[in-house]
PDB file of C-alpha atoms in Angstrom:
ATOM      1  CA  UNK N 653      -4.243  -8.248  72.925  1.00 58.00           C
ATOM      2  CA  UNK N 654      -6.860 -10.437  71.699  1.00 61.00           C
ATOM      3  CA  UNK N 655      -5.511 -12.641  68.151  1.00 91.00           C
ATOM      4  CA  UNK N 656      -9.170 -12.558  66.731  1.00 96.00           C
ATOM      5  CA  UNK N 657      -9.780 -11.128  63.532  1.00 96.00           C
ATOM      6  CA  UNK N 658     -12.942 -10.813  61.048  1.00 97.00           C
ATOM      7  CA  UNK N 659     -12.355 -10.285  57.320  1.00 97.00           C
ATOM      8  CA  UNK N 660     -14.090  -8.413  55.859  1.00 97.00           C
ATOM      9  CA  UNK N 661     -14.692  -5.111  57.850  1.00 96.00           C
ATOM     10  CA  UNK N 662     -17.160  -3.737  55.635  1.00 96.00           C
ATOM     11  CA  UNK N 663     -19.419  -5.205  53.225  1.00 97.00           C
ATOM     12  CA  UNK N 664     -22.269  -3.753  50.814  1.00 97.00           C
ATOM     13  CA  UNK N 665     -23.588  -6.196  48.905  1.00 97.00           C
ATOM     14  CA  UNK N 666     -26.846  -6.520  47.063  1.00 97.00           C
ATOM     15  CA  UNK N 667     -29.996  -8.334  47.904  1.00 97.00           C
ATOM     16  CA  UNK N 668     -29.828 -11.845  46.943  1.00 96.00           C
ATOM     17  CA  UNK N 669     -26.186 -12.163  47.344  1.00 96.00           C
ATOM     18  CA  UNK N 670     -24.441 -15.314  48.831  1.00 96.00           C
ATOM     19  CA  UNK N 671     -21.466 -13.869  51.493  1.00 96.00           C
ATOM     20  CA  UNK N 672     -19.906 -15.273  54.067  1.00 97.00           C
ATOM     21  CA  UNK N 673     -18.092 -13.684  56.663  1.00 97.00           C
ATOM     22  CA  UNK N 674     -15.032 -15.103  58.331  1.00 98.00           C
ATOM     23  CA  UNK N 675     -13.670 -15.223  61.860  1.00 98.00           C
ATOM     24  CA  UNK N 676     -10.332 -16.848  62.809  1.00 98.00           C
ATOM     25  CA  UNK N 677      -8.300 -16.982  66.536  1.00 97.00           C
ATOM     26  CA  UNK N 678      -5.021 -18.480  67.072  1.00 95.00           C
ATOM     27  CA  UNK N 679      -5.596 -18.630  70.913  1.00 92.00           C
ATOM     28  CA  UNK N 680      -6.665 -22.224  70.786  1.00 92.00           C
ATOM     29  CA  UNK N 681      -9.955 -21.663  72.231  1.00 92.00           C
ATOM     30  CA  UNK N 682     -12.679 -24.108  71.940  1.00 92.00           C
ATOM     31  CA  UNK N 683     -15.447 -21.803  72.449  1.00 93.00           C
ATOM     32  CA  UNK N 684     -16.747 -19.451  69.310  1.00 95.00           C
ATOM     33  CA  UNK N 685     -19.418 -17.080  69.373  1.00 95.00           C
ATOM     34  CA  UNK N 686     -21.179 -15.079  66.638  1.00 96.00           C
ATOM     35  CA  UNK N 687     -23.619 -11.906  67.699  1.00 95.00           C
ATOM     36  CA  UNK N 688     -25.569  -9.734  65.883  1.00 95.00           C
ATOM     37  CA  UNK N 689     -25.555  -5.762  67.127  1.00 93.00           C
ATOM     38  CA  UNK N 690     -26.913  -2.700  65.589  1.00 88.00           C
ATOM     39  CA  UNK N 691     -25.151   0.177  66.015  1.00 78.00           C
ATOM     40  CA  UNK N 692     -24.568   1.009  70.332  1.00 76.00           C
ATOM     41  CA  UNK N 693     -27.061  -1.508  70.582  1.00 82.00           C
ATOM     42  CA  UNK N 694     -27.050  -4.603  73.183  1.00 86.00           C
ATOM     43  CA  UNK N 695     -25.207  -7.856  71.512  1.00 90.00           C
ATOM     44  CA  UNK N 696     -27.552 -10.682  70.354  1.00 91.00           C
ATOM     45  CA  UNK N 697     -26.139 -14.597  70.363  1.00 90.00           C
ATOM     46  CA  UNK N 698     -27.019 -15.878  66.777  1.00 93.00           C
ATOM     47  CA  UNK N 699     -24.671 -18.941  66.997  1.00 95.00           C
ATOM     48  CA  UNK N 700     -22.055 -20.731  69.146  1.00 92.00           C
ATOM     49  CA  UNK N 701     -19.655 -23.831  68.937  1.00 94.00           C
ATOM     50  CA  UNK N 702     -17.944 -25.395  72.044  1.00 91.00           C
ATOM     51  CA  UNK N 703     -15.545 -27.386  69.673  1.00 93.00           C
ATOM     52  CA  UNK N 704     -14.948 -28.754  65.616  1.00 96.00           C
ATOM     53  CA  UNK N 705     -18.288 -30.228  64.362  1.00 95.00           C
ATOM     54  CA  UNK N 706     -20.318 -28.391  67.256  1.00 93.00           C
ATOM     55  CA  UNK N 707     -22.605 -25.907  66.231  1.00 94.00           C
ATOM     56  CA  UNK N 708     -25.792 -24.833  68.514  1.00 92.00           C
ATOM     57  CA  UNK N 709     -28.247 -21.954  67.400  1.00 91.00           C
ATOM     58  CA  UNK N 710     -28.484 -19.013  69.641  1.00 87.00           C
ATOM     59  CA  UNK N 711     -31.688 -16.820  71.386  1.00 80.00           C
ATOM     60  CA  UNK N 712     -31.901 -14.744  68.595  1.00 81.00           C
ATOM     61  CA  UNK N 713     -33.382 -16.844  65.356  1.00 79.00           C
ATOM     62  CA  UNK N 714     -30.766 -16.028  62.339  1.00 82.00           C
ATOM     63  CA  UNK N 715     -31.657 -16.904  58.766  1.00 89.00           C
ATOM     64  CA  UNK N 716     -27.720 -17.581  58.297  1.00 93.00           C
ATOM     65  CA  UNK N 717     -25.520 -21.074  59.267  1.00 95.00           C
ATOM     66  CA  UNK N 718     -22.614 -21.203  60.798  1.00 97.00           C
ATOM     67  CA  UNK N 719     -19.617 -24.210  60.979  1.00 96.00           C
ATOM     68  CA  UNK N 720     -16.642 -24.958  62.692  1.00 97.00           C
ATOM     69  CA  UNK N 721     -14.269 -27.966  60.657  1.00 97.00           C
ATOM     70  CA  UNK N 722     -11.428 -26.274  62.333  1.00 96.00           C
ATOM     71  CA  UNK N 723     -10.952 -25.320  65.570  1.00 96.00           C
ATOM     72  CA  UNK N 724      -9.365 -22.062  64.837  1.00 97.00           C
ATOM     73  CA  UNK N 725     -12.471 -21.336  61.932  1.00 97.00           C
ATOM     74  CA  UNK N 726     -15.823 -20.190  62.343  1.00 98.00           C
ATOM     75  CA  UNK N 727     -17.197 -18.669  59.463  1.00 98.00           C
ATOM     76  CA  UNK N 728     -20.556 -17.115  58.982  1.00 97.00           C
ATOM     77  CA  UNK N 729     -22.774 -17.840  55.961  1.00 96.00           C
ATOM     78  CA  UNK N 730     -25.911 -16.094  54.584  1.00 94.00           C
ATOM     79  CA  UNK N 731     -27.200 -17.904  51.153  1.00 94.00           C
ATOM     80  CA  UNK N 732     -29.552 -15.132  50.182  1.00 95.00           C
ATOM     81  CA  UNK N 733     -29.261 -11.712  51.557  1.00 95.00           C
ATOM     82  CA  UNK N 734     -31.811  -9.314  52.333  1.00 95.00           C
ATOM     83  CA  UNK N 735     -31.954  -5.798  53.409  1.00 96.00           C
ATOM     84  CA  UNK N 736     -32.987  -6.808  56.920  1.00 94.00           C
ATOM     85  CA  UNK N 737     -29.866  -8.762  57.434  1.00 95.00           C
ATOM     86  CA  UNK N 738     -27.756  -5.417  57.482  1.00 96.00           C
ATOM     87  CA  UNK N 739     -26.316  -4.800  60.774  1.00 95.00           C
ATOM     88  CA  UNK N 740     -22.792  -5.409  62.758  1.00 95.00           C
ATOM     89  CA  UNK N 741     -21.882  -9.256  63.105  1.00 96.00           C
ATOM     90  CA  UNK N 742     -18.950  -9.880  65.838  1.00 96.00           C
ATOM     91  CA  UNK N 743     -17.238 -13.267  66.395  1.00 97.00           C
ATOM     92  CA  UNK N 744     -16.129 -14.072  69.900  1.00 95.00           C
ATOM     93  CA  UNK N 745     -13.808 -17.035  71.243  1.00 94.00           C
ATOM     94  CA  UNK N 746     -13.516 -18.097  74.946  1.00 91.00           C
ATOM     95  CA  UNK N 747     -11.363 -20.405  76.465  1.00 85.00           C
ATOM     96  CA  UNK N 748     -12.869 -23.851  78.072  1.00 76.00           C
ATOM     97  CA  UNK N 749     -10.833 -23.451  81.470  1.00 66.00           C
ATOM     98  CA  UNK N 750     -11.161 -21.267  84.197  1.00 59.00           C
ATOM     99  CA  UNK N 751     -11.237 -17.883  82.461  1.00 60.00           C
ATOM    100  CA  UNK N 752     -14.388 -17.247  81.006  1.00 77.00           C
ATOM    101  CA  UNK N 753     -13.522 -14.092  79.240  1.00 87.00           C
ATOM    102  CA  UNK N 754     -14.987 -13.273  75.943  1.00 91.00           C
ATOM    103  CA  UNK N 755     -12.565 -12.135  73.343  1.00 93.00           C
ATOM    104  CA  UNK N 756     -14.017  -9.949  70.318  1.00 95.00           C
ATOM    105  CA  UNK N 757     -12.731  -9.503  66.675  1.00 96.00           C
ATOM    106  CA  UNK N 758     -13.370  -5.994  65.606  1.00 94.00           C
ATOM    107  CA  UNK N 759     -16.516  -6.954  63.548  1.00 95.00           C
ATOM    108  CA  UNK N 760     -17.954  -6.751  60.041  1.00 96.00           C
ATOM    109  CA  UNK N 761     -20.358  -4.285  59.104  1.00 96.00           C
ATOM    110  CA  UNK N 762     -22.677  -5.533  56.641  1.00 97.00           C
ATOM    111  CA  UNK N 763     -24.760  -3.433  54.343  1.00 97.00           C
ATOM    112  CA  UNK N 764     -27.363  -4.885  52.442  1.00 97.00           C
ATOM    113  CA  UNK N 765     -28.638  -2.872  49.538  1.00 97.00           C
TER     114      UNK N 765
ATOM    115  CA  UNK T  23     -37.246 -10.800  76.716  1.00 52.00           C
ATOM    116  CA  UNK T  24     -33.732  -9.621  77.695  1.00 61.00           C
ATOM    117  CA  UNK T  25     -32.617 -11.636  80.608  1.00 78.00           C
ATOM    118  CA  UNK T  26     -30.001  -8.862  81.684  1.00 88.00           C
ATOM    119  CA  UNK T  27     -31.547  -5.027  81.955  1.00 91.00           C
ATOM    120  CA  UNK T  28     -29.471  -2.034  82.212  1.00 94.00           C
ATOM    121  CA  UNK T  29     -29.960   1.634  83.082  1.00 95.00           C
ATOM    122  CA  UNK T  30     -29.780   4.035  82.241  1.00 96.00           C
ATOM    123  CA  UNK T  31     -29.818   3.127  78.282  1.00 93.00           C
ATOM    124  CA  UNK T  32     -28.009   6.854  77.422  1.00 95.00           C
ATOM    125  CA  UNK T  33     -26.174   9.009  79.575  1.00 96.00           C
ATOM    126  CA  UNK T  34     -24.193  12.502  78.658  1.00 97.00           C
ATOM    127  CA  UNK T  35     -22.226  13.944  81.903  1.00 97.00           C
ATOM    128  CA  UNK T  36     -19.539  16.714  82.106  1.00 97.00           C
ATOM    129  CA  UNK T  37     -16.046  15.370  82.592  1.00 97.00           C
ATOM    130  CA  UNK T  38     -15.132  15.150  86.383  1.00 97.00           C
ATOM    131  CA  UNK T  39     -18.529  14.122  87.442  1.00 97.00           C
ATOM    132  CA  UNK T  40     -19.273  10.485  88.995  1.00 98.00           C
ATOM    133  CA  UNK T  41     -22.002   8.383  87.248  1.00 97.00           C
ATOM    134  CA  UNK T  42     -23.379   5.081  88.174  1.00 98.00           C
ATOM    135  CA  UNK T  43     -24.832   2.115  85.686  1.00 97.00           C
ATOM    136  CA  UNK T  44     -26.814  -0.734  86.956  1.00 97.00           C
ATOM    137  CA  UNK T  45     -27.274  -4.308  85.939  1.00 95.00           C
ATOM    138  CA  UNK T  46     -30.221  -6.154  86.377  1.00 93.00           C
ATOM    139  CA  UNK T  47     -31.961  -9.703  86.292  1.00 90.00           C
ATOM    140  CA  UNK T  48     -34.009 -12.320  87.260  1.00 85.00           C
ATOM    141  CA  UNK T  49     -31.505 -14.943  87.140  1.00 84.00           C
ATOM    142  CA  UNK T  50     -28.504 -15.833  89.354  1.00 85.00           C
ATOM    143  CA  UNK T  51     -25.729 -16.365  87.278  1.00 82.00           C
ATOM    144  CA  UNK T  52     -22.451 -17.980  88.048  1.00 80.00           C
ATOM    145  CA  UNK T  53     -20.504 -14.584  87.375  1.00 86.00           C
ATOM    146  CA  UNK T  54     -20.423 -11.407  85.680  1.00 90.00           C
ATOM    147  CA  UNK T  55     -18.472  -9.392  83.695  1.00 93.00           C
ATOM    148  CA  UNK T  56     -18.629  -5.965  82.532  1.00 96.00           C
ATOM    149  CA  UNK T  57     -17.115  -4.893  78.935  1.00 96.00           C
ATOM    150  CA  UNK T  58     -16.424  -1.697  77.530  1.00 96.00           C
ATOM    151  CA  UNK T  59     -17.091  -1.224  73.633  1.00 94.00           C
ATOM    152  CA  UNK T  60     -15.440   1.526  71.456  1.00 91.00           C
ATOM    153  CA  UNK T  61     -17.152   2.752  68.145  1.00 86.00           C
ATOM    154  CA  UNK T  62     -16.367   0.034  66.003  1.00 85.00           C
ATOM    155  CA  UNK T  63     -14.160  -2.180  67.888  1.00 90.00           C
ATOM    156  CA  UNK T  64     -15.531  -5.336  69.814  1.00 92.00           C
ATOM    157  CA  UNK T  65     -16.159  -5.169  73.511  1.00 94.00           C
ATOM    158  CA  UNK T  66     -13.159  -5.343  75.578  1.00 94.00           C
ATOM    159  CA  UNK T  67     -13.218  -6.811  79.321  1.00 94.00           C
ATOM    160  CA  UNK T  68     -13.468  -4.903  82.192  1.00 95.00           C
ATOM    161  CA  UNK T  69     -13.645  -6.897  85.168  1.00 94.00           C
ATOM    162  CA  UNK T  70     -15.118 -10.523  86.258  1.00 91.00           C
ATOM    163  CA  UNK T  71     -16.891 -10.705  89.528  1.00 90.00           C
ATOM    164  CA  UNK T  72     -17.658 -13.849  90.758  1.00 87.00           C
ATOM    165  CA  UNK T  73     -19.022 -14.152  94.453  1.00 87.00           C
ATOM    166  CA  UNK T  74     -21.933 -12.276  95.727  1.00 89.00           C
ATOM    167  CA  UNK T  75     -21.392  -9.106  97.149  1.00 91.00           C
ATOM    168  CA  UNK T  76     -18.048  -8.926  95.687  1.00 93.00           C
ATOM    169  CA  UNK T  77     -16.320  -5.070  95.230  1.00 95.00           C
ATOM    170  CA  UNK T  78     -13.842  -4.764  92.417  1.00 95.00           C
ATOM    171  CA  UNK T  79     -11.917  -1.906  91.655  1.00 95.00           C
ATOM    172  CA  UNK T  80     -10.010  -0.721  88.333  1.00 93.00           C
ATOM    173  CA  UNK T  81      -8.711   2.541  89.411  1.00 95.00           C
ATOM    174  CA  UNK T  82     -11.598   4.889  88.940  1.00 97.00           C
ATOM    175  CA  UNK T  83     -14.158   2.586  88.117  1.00 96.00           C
ATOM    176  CA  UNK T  84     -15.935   0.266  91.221  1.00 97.00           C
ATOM    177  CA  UNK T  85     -17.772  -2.150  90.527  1.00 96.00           C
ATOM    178  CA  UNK T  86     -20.112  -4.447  92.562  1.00 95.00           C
ATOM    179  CA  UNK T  87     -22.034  -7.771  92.719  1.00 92.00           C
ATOM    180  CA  UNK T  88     -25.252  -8.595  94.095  1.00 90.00           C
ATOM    181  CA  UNK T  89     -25.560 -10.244  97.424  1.00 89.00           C
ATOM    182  CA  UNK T  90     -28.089 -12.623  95.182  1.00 88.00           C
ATOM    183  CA  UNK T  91     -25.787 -12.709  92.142  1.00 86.00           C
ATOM    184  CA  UNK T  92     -28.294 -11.266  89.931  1.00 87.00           C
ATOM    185  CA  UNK T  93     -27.248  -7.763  89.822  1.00 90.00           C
ATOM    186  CA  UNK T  94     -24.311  -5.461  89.475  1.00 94.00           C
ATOM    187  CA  UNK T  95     -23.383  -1.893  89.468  1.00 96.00           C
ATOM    188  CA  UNK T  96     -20.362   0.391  87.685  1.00 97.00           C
ATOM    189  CA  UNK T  97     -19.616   3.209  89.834  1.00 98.00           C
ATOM    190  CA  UNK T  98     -17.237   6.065  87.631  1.00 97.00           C
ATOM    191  CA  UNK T  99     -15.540   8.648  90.179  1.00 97.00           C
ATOM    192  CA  UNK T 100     -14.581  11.947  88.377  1.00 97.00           C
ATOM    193  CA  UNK T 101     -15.321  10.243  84.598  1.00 97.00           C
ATOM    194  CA  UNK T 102     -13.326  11.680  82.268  1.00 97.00           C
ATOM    195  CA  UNK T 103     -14.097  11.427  77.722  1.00 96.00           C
ATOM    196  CA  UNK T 104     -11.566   8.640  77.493  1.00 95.00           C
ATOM    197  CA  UNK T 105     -14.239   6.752  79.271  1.00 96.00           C
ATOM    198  CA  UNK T 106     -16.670   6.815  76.660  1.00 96.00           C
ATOM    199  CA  UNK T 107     -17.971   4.201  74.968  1.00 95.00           C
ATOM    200  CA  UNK T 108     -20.996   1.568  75.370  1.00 95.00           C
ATOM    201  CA  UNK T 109     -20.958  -0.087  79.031  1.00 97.00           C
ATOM    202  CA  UNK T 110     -22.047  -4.144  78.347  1.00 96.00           C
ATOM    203  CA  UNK T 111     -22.569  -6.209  81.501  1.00 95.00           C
ATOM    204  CA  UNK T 112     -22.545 -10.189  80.266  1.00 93.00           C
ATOM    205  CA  UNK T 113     -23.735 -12.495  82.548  1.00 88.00           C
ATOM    206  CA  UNK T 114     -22.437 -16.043  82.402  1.00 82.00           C
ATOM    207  CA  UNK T 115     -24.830 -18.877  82.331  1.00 74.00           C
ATOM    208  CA  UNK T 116     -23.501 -22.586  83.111  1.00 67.00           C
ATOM    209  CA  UNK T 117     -19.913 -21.761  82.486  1.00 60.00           C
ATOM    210  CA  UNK T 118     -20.899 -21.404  79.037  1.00 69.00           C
ATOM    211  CA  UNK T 119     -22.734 -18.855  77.371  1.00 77.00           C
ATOM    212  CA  UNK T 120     -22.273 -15.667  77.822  1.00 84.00           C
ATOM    213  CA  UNK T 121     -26.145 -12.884  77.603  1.00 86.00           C
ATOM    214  CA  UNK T 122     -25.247  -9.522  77.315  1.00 90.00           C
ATOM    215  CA  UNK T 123     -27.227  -6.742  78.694  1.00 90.00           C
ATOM    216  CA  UNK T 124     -28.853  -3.925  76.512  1.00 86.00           C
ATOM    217  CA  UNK T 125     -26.351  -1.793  77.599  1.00 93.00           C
ATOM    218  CA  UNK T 126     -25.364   2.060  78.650  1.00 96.00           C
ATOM    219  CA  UNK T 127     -24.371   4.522  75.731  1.00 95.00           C
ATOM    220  CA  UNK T 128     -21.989   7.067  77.625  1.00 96.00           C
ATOM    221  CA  UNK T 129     -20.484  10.257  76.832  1.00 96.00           C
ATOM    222  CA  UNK T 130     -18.409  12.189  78.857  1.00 97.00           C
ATOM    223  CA  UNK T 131     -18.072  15.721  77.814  1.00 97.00           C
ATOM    224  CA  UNK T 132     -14.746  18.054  78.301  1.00 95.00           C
TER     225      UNK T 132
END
């Protein structure tokens, strides 16, 4: 079972609103991924970190940041939100040895109004 | 551009029937993986394959890699609705990143 968890699950917030959504593993891995899926829809990389104080951008261009102080921590930030931002956000973690396996929180579904 | 393609994007089968979903790309990639995403869980993994032409199989579900490493394919013998769900094949790029395909919706009716 994966120890990956997003807080929170759902969120409706309005337009302009500051949020940040956070993602937390206790498996020690160095790896942390954030995607961006609609609904059934194919997963889009927004923003990675392959260790504390690494943060890349992703293929798909995000308005939000992302940062990673703690190697167990990568939260998810959007300073001003908009309606087009609504969609499901899921943080991943891998490990940096030989299993490449992608482990998934459960994701937050955010509703911009 | 998405560099991983999959077909077919929606499929809706009886239960007991056998179904195949294919994985496509341009790029070789140094494995792959195929996940298996419940309504609003994360993806779970599947399997990893890793060397070209490679068969893996998870009880009812086979699954194969590309001579060239830049395909794959999920075969489902006699698929029953506890396999529904969205089918993800990731390919792994570098060790590193991980691109997802667009993915197959299915539903497997009783």
């Amino acid at each position: 079972e994966a120890d990956i968890y997003q807080t929170p699950r759902y969120l409706v917030i309005g337009t302009g609103k500051k949020i940040t959504l956070e993602c937390s593993q206790t498996m020690g891995h160095d790896k942390m991924y954030w995607y961006q899926q609609d609904p059934g829809m194919e997963l889009h990389l927004i923003h990675y970190s392959y260790g504390v104080n690494s943060t890349e951008k992703g293929d798909l261009s995000s308005e939000s940041t992302v940062s990673r102080i703690r190697t167990e921590h990568f939260p998810l930030t959007l300073e001003s939100a908009r309606p087009s931002h609504t969609s499901q956000y899921l943080c991943a973690s891998s490990d940096s040895g030989g299993s490449t396996e992608a482990f998934f929180g459960q994701g937050t579904r955010l509703t911009v109004v | 551009t998405q560099l991983l393609e999959q077909s077919p994007q929606f499929l809706s089968i009886q239960e007991g029937e056998n179904l195949t979903v294919y994985c496509n790309s341009s790029s070789v990639f140094s494995s792959l993986q195929w996940y298996r995403q419940e309504p609003g869980e994360g993806p779970v993994l599947l399997v990893t394959v890793v060397t070209g032409g490679e068969v893996k199989k998870l009880k009812r579900l086979t699954f194969q890699f590309g001579d060239a490493r830049k395909d794959s394919s999920l075969h489902i013998t006699a698929a029953q609705p506890g396999d529904t769900g969205l089918y993800l094949c990731a390919g792994i790029y570098n060790f590193n990143k991980f691109y997802f395909g667009s993915g197959t919706k299915l539903n497997v009716k009783p």
